[in-house]
Coordinates of C-alpha atoms in Angstrom, one line a residue:
M1 CA 30.3 48.9 84.4
A2 CA 29.0 45.4 85.8
I3 CA 25.3 44.2 84.8
S4 CA 23.2 42.7 87.0
G5 CA 19.7 41.2 87.5
R6 CA 17.8 40.1 84.6
W7 CA 20.0 41.9 82.0
A8 CA 23.0 40.3 83.3
G9 CA 21.7 36.4 82.7
K10 CA 19.7 37.2 78.9
T11 CA 22.5 39.3 77.8
S12 CA 25.2 37.0 78.8
S13 CA 24.4 33.8 76.2
V14 CA 24.1 36.2 73.4
K15 CA 27.2 36.4 70.8
P16 CA 28.6 39.7 69.7
C17 CA 27.1 40.8 66.0
L18 CA 29.8 42.1 63.8
G19 CA 32.5 42.5 66.6
L20 CA 30.9 44.8 68.2
R21 CA 30.9 45.8 72.2
R22 CA 28.2 44.5 74.4
D23 CA 27.2 47.3 76.8
F24 CA 23.9 48.0 78.3
W25 CA 22.7 50.3 75.8
S26 CA 24.5 48.8 72.5
G27 CA 23.1 45.1 72.9
P28 CA 19.8 45.2 72.3
V29 CA 20.2 47.9 69.6
R30 CA 22.9 45.3 67.6
R31 CA 20.6 42.6 68.4
L32 CA 17.8 43.9 67.0
R33 CA 20.3 45.1 63.4
C34 CA 21.6 41.6 63.4
L35 CA 18.1 40.0 63.5
T36 CA 16.7 42.6 60.9
V37 CA 20.0 41.3 58.6
H38 CA 19.1 38.1 58.7
K39 CA 15.7 38.5 57.6
I40 CA 16.2 41.0 54.8
R41 CA 18.9 38.2 53.3
I42 CA 16.1 35.4 54.0
E43 CA 13.9 37.3 52.0
F44 CA 16.3 38.5 49.5
V45 CA 16.7 35.0 49.1
V46 CA 13.2 33.4 48.7
A47 CA 12.6 36.5 46.2
A48 CA 14.8 35.8 43.7
L49 CA 13.8 31.9 44.0
L50 CA 10.4 33.2 43.2
W51 CA 11.7 35.3 40.1
M52 CA 13.9 32.7 39.2
T53 CA 11.1 30.1 38.9
A54 CA 8.2 32.5 37.7
G55 CA 11.3 33.4 35.1
S56 CA 11.5 30.1 34.0
G57 CA 8.2 29.6 33.7
W58 CA 7.5 32.2 31.4
A59 CA 10.3 30.6 29.3
A60 CA 8.9 27.7 29.1
S61 CA 5.5 29.0 27.8
S62 CA 6.8 31.2 25.4
D63 CA 8.8 28.4 23.9
A64 CA 7.2 27.0 20.6
A65 CA 7.0 23.4 19.6
V66 CA 6.4 21.9 16.3
S67 CA 5.5 18.0 16.3
G68 CA 3.6 15.9 13.0
V69 CA 3.7 13.1 11.3
V70 CA 5.7 11.8 8.2
R71 CA 4.0 9.9 5.7
D72 CA 4.6 8.7 2.1
A73 CA 2.3 9.3 -0.6
Q74 CA 0.1 5.9 0.0
G75 CA -0.3 7.3 3.6
V76 CA 2.4 4.9 5.1
A77 CA 4.1 6.6 8.1
Q78 CA 7.7 6.9 7.4
M79 CA 10.5 5.9 9.8
G80 CA 14.5 7.6 10.4
A81 CA 13.0 10.9 8.3
L82 CA 15.3 13.4 9.2
V83 CA 13.2 16.8 10.1
Q84 CA 14.7 20.2 10.0
I85 CA 13.6 23.2 11.2
L86 CA 14.9 26.5 9.6
G87 CA 14.7 29.9 10.4
S88 CA 13.7 32.8 7.8
D89 CA 17.1 32.8 6.5
A90 CA 17.5 29.7 5.9
T91 CA 19.5 28.5 9.1
L92 CA 19.4 25.2 10.3
V93 CA 17.8 25.5 13.9
R94 CA 16.7 22.2 15.3
T95 CA 16.5 18.4 13.8
A96 CA 14.8 15.6 14.9
Y97 CA 14.4 11.8 13.5
T98 CA 10.7 10.4 13.2
D99 CA 9.9 7.3 15.5
L100 CA 8.6 3.7 14.1
S101 CA 5.2 5.6 14.1
G102 CA 6.5 8.3 11.9
H103 CA 6.3 10.9 14.6
Y104 CA 8.5 13.7 15.7
R105 CA 8.7 16.4 17.9
V106 CA 11.0 19.7 17.9
E107 CA 10.4 22.3 21.1
N108 CA 12.2 25.1 22.6
L109 CA 11.5 27.3 19.6
L110 CA 11.8 30.8 19.3
P111 CA 8.6 32.8 18.8
G112 CA 8.8 33.4 14.6
R113 CA 8.4 32.5 11.1
Y114 CA 10.2 28.9 10.3
Q115 CA 10.4 25.9 7.4
V116 CA 9.9 22.5 8.4
R117 CA 11.8 20.1 5.8
A118 CA 11.9 16.6 6.3
T119 CA 13.9 14.2 3.9
L120 CA 14.7 10.4 3.6
A121 CA 17.1 8.3 1.2
L122 CA 15.4 7.8 -2.4
F123 CA 12.6 10.3 -1.9
T124 CA 12.5 13.9 -2.6
P125 CA 11.8 16.8 0.1
A126 CA 8.5 17.6 1.9
I127 CA 8.7 21.0 3.0
R128 CA 6.2 23.4 4.8
S129 CA 7.0 27.4 4.5
N130 CA 5.9 30.1 6.5
L131 CA 4.9 28.6 9.6
R132 CA 4.7 31.3 11.6
L133 CA 4.9 30.6 15.4
P134 CA 3.7 33.1 18.1
V135 CA 4.4 32.7 21.8
G136 CA 3.7 29.6 23.4
A137 CA 2.3 28.4 20.0
R138 CA 2.2 24.3 19.6
A139 CA 1.4 23.6 16.0
V140 CA 0.9 20.4 14.0
V141 CA 2.9 20.1 10.7
D142 CA 2.0 16.5 8.8
L143 CA 4.2 16.1 6.1
T144 CA 4.0 14.0 3.0
L145 CA 7.1 12.7 1.1
S146 CA 6.6 11.6 -2.7
T147 CA 9.0 8.8 -3.9
V148 CA 11.2 9.6 -6.5
F149 CA 10.4 6.0 -8.1
Q150 CA 7.2 7.1 -10.1
S151 CA 8.2 5.7 -13.2
T152 CA 6.1 2.2 -11.8
S153 CA 3.3 4.8 -11.6
W154 CA 3.6 7.0 -14.5
L155 CA 4.4 3.9 -16.8
P156 CA 3.5 0.8 -16.0
A157 CA 2.9 -2.5 -17.3
E158 CA -0.4 -3.0 -17.2
R159 CA -3.4 -1.3 -18.7
R160 CA -4.6 1.1 -15.3
R161 CA -6.9 4.2 -14.3
A162 CA -5.8 7.2 -13.3
D163 CA -7.2 6.7 -9.8
E164 CA -6.0 3.3 -9.5
P165 CA -3.3 2.2 -7.1
S166 CA 0.3 2.7 -7.8
D167 CA 2.8 -0.3 -7.4
D168 CA 4.4 -0.8 -4.0
W169 CA 7.6 -2.2 -5.3
K170 CA 9.2 1.1 -4.3
W171 CA 8.9 0.4 -0.6
T172 CA 11.0 -2.3 -0.7
L173 CA 13.6 -1.0 -3.4
R174 CA 14.1 2.0 -1.0
S175 CA 14.7 0.5 2.2
A176 CA 17.4 -1.4 0.8
A177 CA 19.1 0.6 -2.4
N178 CA 21.4 3.6 -1.9
R179 CA 19.8 4.2 1.9
P180 CA 22.7 7.1 3.2
I181 CA 21.8 6.7 6.6
L182 CA 21.5 3.0 8.1
R183 CA 19.9 3.3 11.6
M184 CA 20.5 0.4 13.9
I185 CA 17.3 0.7 16.5
D186 CA 16.1 -1.1 19.6
D187 CA 12.7 -2.6 20.9
D188 CA 11.9 0.6 22.3
G189 CA 12.6 3.0 19.3
Q190 CA 16.0 4.4 20.6
I191 CA 18.4 4.8 17.9
L192 CA 21.8 3.3 19.6
V193 CA 23.8 3.6 16.4
V194 CA 23.9 5.9 13.0
S195 CA 26.8 5.5 10.7
S196 CA 26.5 7.6 7.5
S197 CA 27.4 6.3 3.9
A198 CA 27.1 10.0 2.6
T199 CA 30.7 9.7 1.4
E200 CA 30.4 6.3 -0.6
A201 CA 29.4 6.4 -3.9
H202 CA 25.8 5.8 -5.0
K203 CA 25.1 3.7 -8.0
P204 CA 21.2 4.2 -9.3
A205 CA 18.7 1.8 -8.1
Q206 CA 16.9 -0.2 -10.8
H207 CA 13.9 -1.6 -11.5
V208 CA 12.8 -4.4 -13.9
S209 CA 9.4 -5.9 -14.3
A210 CA 8.0 -8.3 -16.9
A211 CA 4.5 -9.5 -17.7
V212 CA 2.4 -11.4 -20.1
T213 CA -1.5 -10.7 -20.7
S214 CA -4.2 -11.5 -23.1
G215 CA -7.7 -10.9 -22.6
D216 CA -11.3 -10.4 -24.2
G217 CA -12.0 -7.2 -26.1
G218 CA -10.5 -3.9 -25.4
F219 CA -9.4 -1.7 -28.6
G220 CA -5.6 -2.3 -29.8
L221 CA -5.5 -4.5 -26.8
G222 CA -6.3 -8.0 -29.0
G223 CA -4.0 -11.0 -28.8
V224 CA -1.5 -12.4 -26.1
H225 CA 0.6 -9.1 -24.9
H226 CA 4.8 -9.7 -23.6
K227 CA 5.5 -6.5 -22.0
F228 CA 8.3 -5.4 -20.3
S229 CA 9.7 -2.3 -18.2
V230 CA 13.2 -1.0 -17.2
D231 CA 13.1 2.0 -14.6
T232 CA 16.4 3.8 -13.3
A233 CA 16.0 6.1 -10.2
F234 CA 19.0 8.4 -8.8
E235 CA 19.9 10.3 -6.2
D236 CA 19.2 13.8 -7.7
G237 CA 15.7 12.5 -8.2
S238 CA 15.5 11.9 -11.7
D239 CA 13.9 8.9 -13.6
I240 CA 14.4 7.3 -16.7
V241 CA 12.4 4.4 -17.8
L242 CA 11.7 2.4 -20.9
R243 CA 8.7 0.0 -21.5
G244 CA 7.7 -2.5 -23.9
D245 CA 4.7 -4.1 -25.2
L246 CA 4.7 -6.7 -28.4
G247 CA 1.1 -8.2 -29.0
S248 CA 0.2 -11.2 -31.3
E249 CA -2.9 -13.1 -32.3
L250 CA -1.8 -16.9 -32.4
S251 CA -4.8 -17.5 -34.9
A252 CA -3.5 -15.2 -37.2
T253 CA 0.2 -16.2 -39.4
G254 CA 2.0 -13.8 -41.2
R255 CA 0.4 -11.1 -39.5
A256 CA 3.0 -8.1 -37.9
P257 CA 2.5 -7.9 -34.0
T258 CA 1.4 -4.3 -32.3
A259 CA 4.0 -2.8 -30.8
D260 CA 3.5 0.3 -28.1
F261 CA 7.2 1.4 -27.0
D262 CA 7.6 4.3 -23.9
A263 CA 10.4 6.4 -23.1
G264 CA 10.0 9.1 -20.2
Y265 CA 12.2 11.0 -18.3
E266 CA 11.8 13.1 -15.3
R267 CA 13.8 15.5 -13.4
K268 CA 13.6 18.3 -10.3
I269 CA 13.6 21.8 -11.0
G270 CA 13.1 24.7 -9.2
F271 CA 10.4 26.1 -7.1
D272 CA 9.3 22.7 -5.7
G273 CA 8.5 21.5 -9.2
A274 CA 9.5 19.1 -11.7
A275 CA 8.9 18.5 -15.2
R276 CA 8.3 15.1 -17.2
V277 CA 8.8 14.1 -20.9
V278 CA 7.2 10.9 -22.1
M279 CA 7.3 10.0 -25.6
N280 CA 5.1 7.0 -27.0
V281 CA 5.7 5.3 -30.1
Q282 CA 2.9 2.5 -31.5
S283 CA 2.2 0.5 -34.4
H284 CA -0.8 -1.3 -35.1
P285 CA -1.3 -3.4 -38.2
E286 CA -4.6 -5.0 -37.5
M287 CA -6.3 -1.7 -37.9
R288 CA -8.5 -0.5 -40.7
S289 CA -9.7 3.2 -41.1
T290 CA -11.9 4.8 -43.3
G291 CA -11.3 4.2 -47.3
G292 CA -10.2 0.7 -46.3
A293 CA -6.8 1.7 -45.3
A294 CA -4.7 -1.0 -43.4
G295 CA -2.7 -0.2 -40.3
L296 CA -2.7 2.7 -38.1
G297 CA 0.5 4.0 -36.5
S298 CA 1.6 6.8 -34.2
I299 CA 4.2 9.2 -32.6
R300 CA 3.0 10.8 -29.2
L301 CA 5.5 13.5 -27.1
A302 CA 4.2 14.7 -23.9
T303 CA 5.9 17.2 -21.4
A304 CA 4.3 18.4 -18.6
Q305 CA 5.6 20.6 -16.0
K306 CA 4.4 21.8 -12.5
T307 CA 5.7 24.3 -9.7
K308 CA 4.6 26.2 -6.4
L309 CA 4.9 29.7 -5.2
G310 CA 4.9 29.4 -1.8
D311 CA 1.4 27.7 -0.2
L312 CA -0.2 29.9 -2.2
L313 CA -0.1 28.6 -5.6
D314 CA 0.2 25.5 -7.2
V315 CA 0.8 25.8 -11.1
E316 CA 0.6 22.5 -14.1
Y317 CA 0.9 23.2 -17.8
G318 CA 1.7 20.7 -20.5
S319 CA 0.6 19.8 -23.6
S320 CA 1.3 16.8 -25.9
V321 CA 1.8 16.5 -30.3
T322 CA 0.6 13.6 -31.5
A323 CA 1.4 12.6 -35.6
I324 CA -0.8 9.7 -37.2
R325 CA -0.7 7.8 -39.9
V326 CA -3.8 6.2 -40.9
S327 CA -4.8 6.7 -44.9
G328 CA -2.9 9.9 -45.0
V329 CA -0.4 11.4 -42.0
G330 CA -1.9 14.3 -39.8
M331 CA -1.0 16.3 -36.4
A332 CA -2.8 17.4 -33.6
T333 CA -1.2 19.4 -30.3
M334 CA -3.2 19.2 -27.4
P335 CA -2.3 21.9 -24.2
F336 CA -3.7 22.0 -20.8
M337 CA -3.4 24.3 -18.0
R338 CA -4.3 23.5 -14.0
M339 CA -4.0 26.3 -11.2
T340 CA -4.9 25.9 -7.5
V341 CA -4.9 28.7 -5.2
H342 CA -4.9 27.8 -1.2
P343 CA -6.8 30.7 0.5
V344 CA -6.6 29.2 3.9
E345 CA -5.7 25.9 5.5
N346 CA -7.9 23.2 3.8
W347 CA -9.3 25.6 1.1
S348 CA -8.4 25.3 -2.4
V349 CA -9.8 26.9 -5.6
G350 CA -9.0 25.9 -8.9
Y351 CA -9.0 26.3 -12.3
R352 CA -7.9 23.6 -14.6
M353 CA -8.3 23.7 -19.1
A354 CA -8.1 20.3 -20.8
T355 CA -8.1 19.5 -24.9
S356 CA -7.6 15.8 -24.4
R357 CA -9.0 13.7 -22.0
E358 CA -5.9 11.3 -21.5
L359 CA -3.8 14.4 -20.7
Q360 CA -5.4 16.9 -17.8
S361 CA -3.0 17.0 -15.3
Y362 CA 0.9 16.8 -14.3
E363 CA -0.1 13.4 -12.5
A364 CA -2.0 12.6 -15.8
L365 CA 1.4 11.4 -17.1
D366 CA 1.1 8.6 -14.7
A367 CA -1.4 6.9 -17.0
L368 CA 0.0 8.3 -20.3
Q369 CA 1.7 4.9 -21.6
G370 CA -0.3 5.2 -24.7
E371 CA -3.9 4.7 -25.4
T372 CA -4.2 3.6 -28.9
P373 CA -5.4 6.8 -31.0
V374 CA -8.8 6.9 -32.4
A375 CA -8.2 9.1 -35.9
A376 CA -9.2 9.2 -39.7
M377 CA -8.7 10.9 -42.5
A378 CA -11.6 13.2 -43.5
N379 CA -11.6 15.3 -46.9
G380 CA -7.6 15.6 -47.0
R381 CA -7.4 16.3 -43.0
L382 CA -6.7 14.7 -39.7
A383 CA -9.9 13.9 -37.7
I384 CA -9.3 13.3 -34.0
E385 CA -11.4 13.8 -30.8
K386 CA -11.0 16.8 -29.5
G387 CA -12.5 19.3 -27.2
M388 CA -12.3 22.3 -25.1
H389 CA -13.2 21.6 -21.4
N390 CA -12.8 24.6 -18.3
E391 CA -13.5 23.7 -14.8
F392 CA -13.8 25.4 -11.7
A393 CA -14.1 23.8 -8.8
I394 CA -13.9 24.4 -4.3
S395 CA -12.5 21.8 -2.2
R396 CA -12.2 21.0 1.3
T397 CA -10.1 18.5 2.8
D398 CA -9.8 17.2 6.3
G399 CA -6.8 14.6 6.5
R400 CA -7.4 12.2 3.5
G401 CA -10.9 12.8 3.3
L402 CA -12.1 15.2 -0.4
V403 CA -15.5 17.2 -0.4
Q404 CA -15.5 19.1 -3.9
V405 CA -18.0 20.8 -6.2
A406 CA -17.3 21.7 -9.7
F407 CA -18.7 23.9 -12.5
Y408 CA -17.4 22.7 -15.6
H409 CA -18.0 23.4 -19.9
D410 CA -17.3 21.2 -22.5
A411 CA -17.1 21.9 -26.3
I412 CA -16.2 18.1 -27.9
H413 CA -15.7 18.1 -31.6
N414 CA -15.9 14.8 -33.2
A415 CA -16.6 12.8 -30.5
G416 CA -15.2 8.8 -30.3
I417 CA -18.0 6.5 -30.0
A418 CA -17.3 2.9 -29.2
G419 CA -18.9 -0.2 -30.8
T420 CA -18.5 -3.9 -31.2
G421 CA -19.4 -6.3 -33.8
I422 CA -18.0 -7.1 -37.4
L423 CA -18.4 -4.8 -39.7
S424 CA -18.6 -5.0 -43.6
P425 CA -15.9 -3.6 -46.5
D426 CA -19.2 -1.3 -47.3
D427 CA -19.3 0.3 -44.0
L428 CA -16.0 1.3 -44.2
Q429 CA -16.2 2.8 -48.0
R430 CA -19.1 5.0 -46.8
P431 CA -19.8 4.9 -43.0
G432 CA -21.9 7.9 -43.1
V433 CA -19.5 9.4 -40.1
Q434 CA -16.3 12.0 -39.7
G435 CA -14.1 8.5 -39.7
L436 CA -14.2 4.9 -38.9
L437 CA -11.5 3.0 -37.5
I438 CA -11.8 -1.0 -37.1
D439 CA -9.9 -3.3 -35.0
T440 CA -10.0 -6.5 -36.9
M441 CA -8.4 -8.5 -34.3
T442 CA -11.2 -8.2 -31.4
D443 CA -13.8 -7.2 -33.5
S444 CA -14.3 -3.7 -32.5
F445 CA -14.6 -0.4 -33.5
R446 CA -14.5 3.8 -32.9
L447 CA -16.1 6.1 -35.1
L448 CA -15.8 10.0 -34.9
S449 CA -19.6 11.6 -34.6
N450 CA -20.8 14.8 -34.4
A451 CA -19.7 17.9 -32.4
Y452 CA -21.9 18.8 -29.1
S453 CA -21.0 21.0 -26.2
A454 CA -22.3 20.5 -22.6
Q455 CA -22.3 21.7 -19.3
G456 CA -22.9 20.6 -15.9
V457 CA -22.1 20.3 -12.2
R458 CA -19.7 18.1 -10.7
V459 CA -19.8 16.9 -6.4
T460 CA -17.3 14.7 -5.5
I461 CA -17.2 13.3 -1.9
S462 CA -14.0 10.7 -0.4
E463 CA -13.4 9.4 2.7
P464 CA -10.8 6.8 3.9
I465 CA -12.6 3.4 5.3
T466 CA -9.4 1.9 6.4
Q467 CA -5.5 3.1 6.5
G468 CA -5.3 1.8 2.7
L469 CA -8.7 1.9 1.4
S470 CA -11.4 4.6 0.6
V471 CA -14.9 5.2 -0.9
A472 CA -15.5 7.7 -2.8
F473 CA -19.2 8.6 -4.2
A474 CA -19.4 11.4 -7.6
A475 CA -22.8 12.9 -9.2
S476 CA -22.5 15.3 -12.2
S477 CA -25.4 16.8 -14.6
G478 CA -24.3 17.2 -18.2
A479 CA -25.3 16.2 -21.5
A480 CA -24.0 13.3 -23.8
L481 CA -24.6 11.7 -27.1
S482 CA -27.9 9.7 -27.6
T483 CA -29.2 7.1 -30.4
R484 CA -32.6 8.1 -31.9
D485 CA -35.8 5.6 -31.0
C486 CA -36.2 4.8 -34.8
A487 CA -32.6 4.3 -35.4
T488 CA -32.0 0.6 -36.5
T489 CA -28.7 0.3 -38.3
L490 CA -25.6 2.0 -38.0
Q491 CA -25.8 4.6 -40.6
A492 CA -28.6 6.1 -39.4
A493 CA -27.7 6.2 -35.7
S494 CA -24.5 7.8 -36.9
E495 CA -26.4 10.0 -38.8
G496 CA -28.9 10.9 -36.4
M497 CA -27.2 11.3 -32.8
R498 CA -28.6 13.5 -30.7
V499 CA -27.4 15.1 -27.5
R500 CA -29.5 14.6 -24.5
Q501 CA -29.4 15.8 -21.3
G502 CA -28.8 14.0 -18.2
Q503 CA -27.1 12.9 -14.8
T504 CA -24.4 10.3 -14.1
A505 CA -23.5 8.8 -10.3
T506 CA -20.5 7.0 -9.7
I507 CA -19.7 5.1 -6.2
A508 CA -15.8 3.3 -5.9
L509 CA -13.7 1.4 -3.7
K510 CA -10.1 1.8 -4.5
G511 CA -6.7 1.1 -2.4
R512 CA -5.3 -1.9 -0.4
V513 CA -5.7 -4.5 1.4
A514 CA -3.7 -4.0 4.9
G515 CA -1.6 -7.2 5.2
T516 CA -2.0 -9.0 2.0
G517 CA -0.5 -7.1 -0.5
T518 CA -3.8 -6.9 -2.4
K519 CA -4.8 -4.0 -4.5
I520 CA -8.1 -3.4 -6.1
R521 CA -10.3 -1.0 -7.5
A522 CA -14.3 -1.5 -8.0
A523 CA -16.5 0.9 -9.6
Y524 CA -19.9 1.2 -10.3
R525 CA -21.1 4.1 -12.6
W526 CA -24.5 4.7 -13.8
Q527 CA -25.8 7.1 -16.5
P528 CA -29.0 6.7 -19.1
R529 CA -28.4 3.1 -21.1
S530 CA -29.3 5.0 -24.4
M531 CA -26.7 7.3 -24.0
V532 CA -23.2 6.2 -26.1
T533 CA -20.9 8.6 -24.7
S534 CA -20.2 9.7 -20.9
V535 CA -22.0 12.5 -19.0
D536 CA -19.3 14.9 -17.5
A537 CA -16.5 13.0 -20.1
Y538 CA -13.4 14.9 -18.3
A539 CA -14.4 13.7 -14.9
P540 CA -13.1 10.7 -13.0
F541 CA -14.4 7.5 -13.7
S542 CA -15.5 8.6 -17.2
D543 CA -14.0 5.8 -19.1
Q544 CA -15.6 3.4 -16.6
S545 CA -19.3 2.2 -17.6
F546 CA -21.4 0.3 -15.1
L547 CA -19.8 -2.4 -13.2
S548 CA -15.8 -2.5 -13.5
F549 CA -12.9 -3.1 -11.2
Y550 CA -9.3 -3.9 -11.2
L551 CA -7.7 -6.6 -9.1
S552 CA -4.1 -7.2 -8.5
Q553 CA -2.8 -9.9 -6.1
P554 CA 1.1 -10.8 -5.3
L555 CA 1.3 -14.6 -5.2
R556 CA 3.0 -16.6 -2.8
F557 CA 1.6 -20.0 -1.6
G558 CA 3.9 -20.2 1.3
G559 CA 7.2 -19.7 -0.3
V560 CA 6.7 -22.1 -3.1
L561 CA 6.3 -19.3 -5.9
P562 CA 9.2 -16.7 -6.4
T563 CA 9.2 -13.2 -4.4
G564 CA 7.1 -10.7 -7.0
L565 CA 4.9 -12.6 -9.1
N566 CA 1.4 -10.9 -9.0
A567 CA -1.7 -12.1 -10.9
V568 CA -3.5 -9.1 -12.5
V569 CA -7.0 -9.0 -13.5
D570 CA -8.8 -5.5 -15.3
V571 CA -12.2 -5.7 -16.3
T572 CA -14.8 -2.8 -17.5
N573 CA -18.9 -3.1 -18.0
L574 CA -18.3 -6.6 -16.7
L575 CA -22.5 -7.1 -17.2
E576 CA -22.1 -5.4 -20.9
Q577 CA -25.0 -3.2 -19.7
G578 CA -26.1 -0.1 -22.3
Y579 CA -25.5 -2.2 -25.4
Q580 CA -27.5 -0.3 -28.2
P581 CA -27.9 -3.0 -30.6
L582 CA -27.8 -2.1 -34.7
I583 CA -27.8 -3.3 -37.7
S584 CA -24.9 -3.1 -40.0
K585 CA -25.0 -2.8 -44.4
D586 CA -24.6 -6.6 -44.6
G587 CA -26.9 -7.4 -42.3
R588 CA -24.8 -8.7 -39.1
T589 CA -26.0 -6.9 -35.6
V590 CA -23.7 -4.8 -34.1
F591 CA -23.7 -2.8 -30.7
L592 CA -22.5 0.8 -30.0
A593 CA -22.1 1.4 -26.2
Q594 CA -20.2 4.2 -23.8
S595 CA -17.8 1.2 -22.9
P596 CA -17.5 -2.1 -24.5
R597 CA -16.9 -4.9 -22.0
V598 CA -13.2 -5.7 -21.7
I599 CA -11.3 -8.4 -20.1
Q600 CA -7.6 -8.2 -19.1
A601 CA -5.8 -10.7 -17.3
G602 CA -2.2 -12.2 -16.7
L603 CA 1.1 -12.4 -14.7
S604 CA 3.6 -9.7 -13.8
Y605 CA 7.2 -10.8 -12.3
T606 CA 9.3 -8.0 -10.5
F607 CA 13.0 -8.6 -10.7

């Protein structure tokens, strides 16, 4: 049938849809169905695209990420550290490397529980366990690597305090020796070449140093001292250390030199722990003890272990056994124990028990190079200063900052009191005290006095002021031994010691000066001058009275001097404050003091 009129003009330009006939009735209907099919297809495509976009956006928002900074124990950012993300079943999920600033970032992590592990050559791994990542979490995990070269910090060549900055030779050594991964990095921090030497034979890294020191004062530190240390670190994280110190008085002839030797070993154990053993042997022929006996010898064996139970509990324990020969031979055992609980992030609650001021924690072995023991024989038994320190502390950390409040109780037996001046033989025969030990080389002495107990509160605040420097403030209440106002002779003062309540406050600056290599520790510790022992005797800085400082400065002079040469100055109580003048039996003036002035200086060279 022929179509005419307006229908003919309209339908002539329409193409058939799906091969259907074009007739009067089917044409408009088929065109409508064709347009409907196209519209449905377009809407389906648009809906699919929207669904895919929404799905991808939902997936992106549900993925978690972990980022942070890897530093060493001194706060220096570590480049090229390997960061691994492990699943709850210890399977490897993601890996990343830190950039020039020590930063890393790992993305596209599914919600769940993970473990973050950072490793670097010649460092012990740092692990953050039980990291829970909810949907879309962005966690910041900063890790601190501990170097396996703890040897120079736990058996140093020079006298040092527990809070003193450690040596920095380890950075040079670990950057060049036994590094299993060598990375070539261009200016923008991108890794260009990665090569591994894991299949090559590794040699233990060694560090050798020598030093010559001398000074004024210092019980057991008189004369010129020649020191050496040899440290060996192995790839499995263990360390072996040997250190020696021979001291001689130039003006004395025919006297054997003083000797102080140390041997130490450290190894890693399970539960992210470690164990240390340090043996110290000393010989001091210049000493004179109660009864007129000449010479002092000692052998000390100290052991300590630390372990972690997840992120909740840290445990440290150990002890020292000392055999001392004076006018007789005796032994003393001094254990310690320390526990720290981390209930929430940045908060900790701790308890510690100690019987010796020298060994109160695992890290205390850093400074256990062998202070001259103060001991004497009394009624056939060894008398040595020993106490029982119990402390509960609550701490909060904010980065490198610290605020701590501690409550303590001390019970001290045979309290040691320092003095300076020349004593007569009569003082040795009848000291009127538990024991007396005289250093004839430095004209200083130590006496053992009465027992006493004390309790108090300590508040400590530490805050960094630069990348390497920190300022600390501590204030304590408690009690200490004090001389009576009417005492004028040494015997009367030693027999009439009284316990006096008092307070002490300390402000300190410690750390490294950036760009110079200078290490500094300066402190001023105040307490009543009539006291001859320390208030809060087991606290940090307790062995430093009034103005004290330590300085270590590399000597370069434009490259003329060899690399590794350092000048060291160590001063205690520079202004000689807190001295109590007394009269000895032969009429000479002697002094009792919490800490007599000590000045030690010298040169050290690292090979």
